[in-house]
């Protein structure tokens, strides 16, 4: 079993994961939301300073600034083909009220992913929040991209964050589709999905607070 340093240890992680499962016994118990943006808007307040990690083309920025004009938005990504405020977490010396870490952690080895989460914990103001999303491994093909390295169950991701000192506020499944398709999946076909243990929700999102 890989040795992981810092604030993480395996026994604490297993205990934290059990606590997450006691609160959310099954992936199908997680509430369904349409979009990451909806959750970001709920957690943001005017005047907050936000860091979007793995921001790609900074696609969230316009919607955030339109709704919250006084928010300070900054992005970090290793891709230098797009403009970002930072290209390495080690460059960052300021702190933030909200950090978005969306569809990134699965691209990292487990040890590296935990190390990044520890760094993000230090970049948050006390009481600040992190929003982490990753592919839902119960979906039949969502995780299987060639550049994905580490799959996470919802309780594993929540357990890791909890073990690093975060308080888990909410865990969601993300599914967005036309109205009739959503109705069919959520209210009619959901029993079959549960029986087969194959989910239609493409991602999971954990919202956590720095205690």
Short mmCIF file of C-alpha atoms in Angstrom, two decimals:
data_model
loop_
_atom_site.label_atom_id
_atom_site.label_comp_id
_atom_site.label_asym_id
_atom_site.label_seq_id
_atom_site.Cartn_x
_atom_site.Cartn_y
_atom_site.Cartn_z
CA UNK A 1 0.00 0.00 0.00
CA UNK A 2 1.45 3.35 -1.01
CA UNK A 3 2.97 5.50 1.72
CA UNK A 4 1.31 8.92 1.84
CA UNK A 5 2.77 11.73 3.88
CA UNK A 6 1.36 15.01 5.15
CA UNK A 7 -1.94 15.07 7.06
CA UNK A 8 -3.24 11.90 5.40
CA UNK A 9 -3.11 8.45 6.97
CA UNK A 10 -4.95 5.30 5.97
CA UNK A 11 -6.61 4.41 9.27
CA UNK A 12 -8.09 7.89 9.61
CA UNK A 13 -9.23 7.75 5.98
CA UNK A 14 -11.06 4.43 6.49
CA UNK A 15 -12.78 5.84 9.58
CA UNK A 16 -13.79 9.01 7.70
CA UNK A 17 -15.07 7.01 4.75
CA UNK A 18 -17.29 4.95 7.05
CA UNK A 19 -18.69 8.16 8.50
CA UNK A 20 -19.50 9.43 5.00
CA UNK A 21 -21.25 6.16 4.16
CA UNK A 22 -23.26 6.34 7.36
CA UNK A 23 -24.56 9.73 6.24
CA UNK A 24 -24.92 8.81 2.55
CA UNK A 25 -25.42 5.02 2.51
CA UNK A 26 -25.67 4.66 -1.25
CA UNK A 27 -24.73 6.66 -4.35
CA UNK A 28 -28.41 6.61 -5.32
CA UNK A 29 -29.27 8.49 -2.11
CA UNK A 30 -27.36 11.52 -3.38
CA UNK A 31 -29.50 14.39 -4.62
CA UNK A 32 -29.37 15.12 -8.34
CA UNK A 33 -28.35 18.52 -9.62
CA UNK A 34 -28.10 19.73 -13.21
CA UNK A 35 -24.84 21.63 -13.40
CA UNK A 36 -21.67 22.48 -11.50
CA UNK A 37 -22.45 26.16 -12.12
CA UNK A 38 -25.70 25.92 -10.15
CA UNK A 39 -23.81 24.67 -7.10
CA UNK A 40 -21.07 27.30 -7.48
CA UNK A 41 -23.73 30.04 -7.55
CA UNK A 42 -25.28 28.68 -4.34
CA UNK A 43 -21.98 28.72 -2.48
CA UNK A 44 -20.68 32.09 -3.74
CA UNK A 45 -21.25 35.45 -2.10
CA UNK A 46 -20.55 38.90 -3.54
CA UNK A 47 -17.06 39.99 -2.59
CA UNK A 48 -15.70 36.44 -2.39
CA UNK A 49 -12.35 35.61 -3.89
CA UNK A 50 -12.46 32.44 -5.98
CA UNK A 51 -9.78 30.16 -7.39
CA UNK A 52 -10.71 27.89 -10.32
CA UNK A 53 -8.14 25.06 -10.45
CA UNK A 54 -7.88 23.22 -13.76
CA UNK A 55 -9.92 26.03 -15.29
CA UNK A 56 -9.08 25.15 -18.93
CA UNK A 57 -10.61 28.07 -20.90
CA UNK A 58 -11.97 29.89 -17.80
CA UNK A 59 -15.47 29.02 -19.01
CA UNK A 60 -17.03 29.57 -15.58
CA UNK A 61 -15.74 33.11 -15.23
CA UNK A 62 -18.28 34.98 -17.36
CA UNK A 63 -21.32 33.46 -15.65
CA UNK A 64 -19.83 34.05 -12.21
CA UNK A 65 -18.95 37.69 -12.87
CA UNK A 66 -22.36 38.36 -14.46
CA UNK A 67 -24.16 37.11 -11.36
CA UNK A 68 -21.66 38.30 -8.75
CA UNK A 69 -19.97 41.46 -10.13
CA UNK A 70 -17.79 42.02 -7.08
CA UNK A 71 -16.35 38.49 -6.99
CA UNK A 72 -12.61 38.28 -7.62
CA UNK A 73 -12.05 35.35 -10.01
CA UNK A 74 -8.63 33.81 -10.53
CA UNK A 75 -7.68 30.66 -12.39
CA UNK A 76 -4.89 28.11 -12.31
CA UNK A 77 -4.08 25.55 -14.99
CA UNK A 78 -0.89 23.93 -16.28
CA UNK A 79 -2.00 24.57 -19.88
CA UNK A 80 -0.14 27.66 -21.08
CA UNK A 81 -2.12 27.81 -24.33
CA UNK A 82 -4.80 29.69 -22.39
CA UNK A 83 -4.38 32.70 -20.13
CA UNK A 84 -4.43 31.95 -16.41
CA UNK A 85 -3.44 33.88 -13.34
CA UNK A 86 -1.32 30.94 -12.22
CA UNK A 87 0.22 27.90 -13.90
CA UNK A 88 1.44 26.18 -10.74
CA UNK A 89 -0.05 25.95 -7.25
CA UNK A 90 3.34 26.78 -5.78
CA UNK A 91 3.12 30.25 -7.36
CA UNK A 92 0.07 31.14 -5.26
CA UNK A 93 0.63 33.11 -2.07
CA UNK A 94 -2.87 34.54 -1.56
CA UNK A 95 -5.90 32.89 0.04
CA UNK A 96 -9.45 32.33 -1.21
CA UNK A 97 -13.04 32.02 -0.03
CA UNK A 98 -14.00 29.38 -2.60
CA UNK A 99 -11.94 26.92 -4.64
CA UNK A 100 -13.34 24.98 -7.59
CA UNK A 101 -11.50 21.74 -8.41
CA UNK A 102 -13.64 20.25 -11.16
CA UNK A 103 -12.88 17.13 -13.23
CA UNK A 104 -9.17 17.26 -12.39
CA UNK A 105 -8.40 14.86 -9.54
CA UNK A 106 -9.11 11.76 -11.64
CA UNK A 107 -6.23 12.79 -13.94
CA UNK A 108 -3.77 12.49 -11.03
CA UNK A 109 -2.27 9.51 -9.25
CA UNK A 110 -3.78 8.97 -5.80
CA UNK A 111 -0.75 10.32 -3.93
CA UNK A 112 -0.60 13.42 -6.14
CA UNK A 113 -4.34 14.06 -5.84
CA UNK A 114 -4.20 13.98 -2.04
CA UNK A 115 -1.13 16.23 -2.08
CA UNK A 116 -3.00 18.78 -4.23
CA UNK A 117 -6.01 18.70 -1.89
CA UNK A 118 -3.71 19.40 1.05
CA UNK A 119 -2.32 22.42 -0.82
CA UNK A 120 -5.80 23.67 -1.62
CA UNK A 121 -6.76 23.31 2.04
CA UNK A 122 -3.93 25.69 2.95
CA UNK A 123 -5.04 28.20 0.27
CA UNK A 124 -8.56 28.46 1.72
CA UNK A 125 -9.54 31.01 4.30
CA UNK A 126 -11.00 29.49 7.45
CA UNK A 127 -14.67 28.87 6.73
CA UNK A 128 -13.91 28.86 3.00
CA UNK A 129 -15.32 26.16 0.76
CA UNK A 130 -14.02 23.77 -1.86
CA UNK A 131 -16.13 22.21 -4.62
CA UNK A 132 -14.62 19.01 -6.02
CA UNK A 133 -16.14 17.08 -8.91
CA UNK A 134 -15.08 13.82 -10.55
CA UNK A 135 -16.64 11.25 -12.89
CA UNK A 136 -19.21 8.93 -11.32
CA UNK A 137 -17.71 5.44 -11.50
CA UNK A 138 -21.21 3.92 -11.32
CA UNK A 139 -21.87 5.35 -14.77
CA UNK A 140 -21.00 2.65 -17.36
CA UNK A 141 -18.51 4.65 -19.41
CA UNK A 142 -17.99 8.03 -17.73
CA UNK A 143 -14.65 7.27 -16.11
CA UNK A 144 -12.99 5.39 -18.95
CA UNK A 145 -10.90 8.07 -20.65
CA UNK A 146 -7.31 7.20 -21.49
CA UNK A 147 -5.93 10.10 -19.44
CA UNK A 148 -7.82 9.18 -16.26
CA UNK A 149 -5.60 7.63 -13.59
CA UNK A 150 -7.59 7.32 -10.35
CA UNK A 151 -11.31 6.55 -9.95
CA UNK A 152 -13.13 7.78 -6.84
CA UNK A 153 -16.34 6.58 -5.27
CA UNK A 154 -18.33 9.37 -3.64
CA UNK A 155 -17.52 8.03 -0.15
CA UNK A 156 -13.81 7.79 -0.97
CA UNK A 157 -13.61 11.38 -2.19
CA UNK A 158 -15.64 12.58 0.78
CA UNK A 159 -13.54 10.46 3.14
CA UNK A 160 -10.28 11.90 1.80
CA UNK A 161 -11.52 15.47 2.20
CA UNK A 162 -12.87 14.72 5.68
CA UNK A 163 -9.58 13.11 6.74
CA UNK A 164 -7.65 16.19 5.58
CA UNK A 165 -9.64 18.47 7.88
CA UNK A 166 -12.60 19.49 5.72
CA UNK A 167 -16.19 19.36 6.91
CA UNK A 168 -18.38 17.66 4.31
CA UNK A 169 -21.39 19.86 3.62
CA UNK A 170 -23.09 18.25 0.61
CA UNK A 171 -22.56 15.49 -1.93
CA UNK A 172 -24.48 15.51 -5.21
CA UNK A 173 -24.84 13.56 -8.43
CA UNK A 174 -24.80 15.62 -11.62
CA UNK A 175 -27.17 14.84 -14.47
CA UNK A 176 -28.41 17.27 -17.10
CA UNK A 177 -30.72 16.25 -19.93
CA UNK A 178 -33.92 17.40 -21.67
CA UNK A 179 -37.00 17.46 -19.43
CA UNK A 180 -38.65 14.23 -20.63
CA UNK A 181 -35.39 12.30 -20.50
CA UNK A 182 -34.69 13.58 -17.00
CA UNK A 183 -38.19 12.61 -15.86
CA UNK A 184 -37.82 9.10 -17.29
CA UNK A 185 -34.39 8.52 -15.76
CA UNK A 186 -35.14 9.94 -12.32
CA UNK A 187 -38.72 8.78 -11.74
CA UNK A 188 -39.24 5.69 -13.91
CA UNK A 189 -35.95 3.99 -14.77
CA UNK A 190 -34.22 4.72 -11.45
CA UNK A 191 -35.33 1.40 -9.92
CA UNK A 192 -33.77 -0.54 -12.77
CA UNK A 193 -30.58 1.50 -12.48
CA UNK A 194 -30.36 0.71 -8.77
CA UNK A 195 -30.99 -2.99 -9.38
CA UNK A 196 -28.24 -3.16 -12.03
CA UNK A 197 -25.99 -0.78 -10.05
CA UNK A 198 -25.53 1.33 -13.18
CA UNK A 199 -26.11 5.03 -12.70
CA UNK A 200 -27.17 7.62 -15.28
CA UNK A 201 -25.57 10.54 -13.39
CA UNK A 202 -22.27 11.40 -15.02
CA UNK A 203 -20.43 13.06 -12.13
CA UNK A 204 -20.37 13.47 -8.38
CA UNK A 205 -19.65 16.73 -6.56
CA UNK A 206 -18.53 17.20 -2.97
CA UNK A 207 -18.89 20.58 -1.24
CA UNK A 208 -16.67 20.90 1.83
CA UNK A 209 -15.69 23.63 4.27
CA UNK A 210 -12.35 24.36 5.89
CA UNK A 211 -13.05 24.05 9.61
#
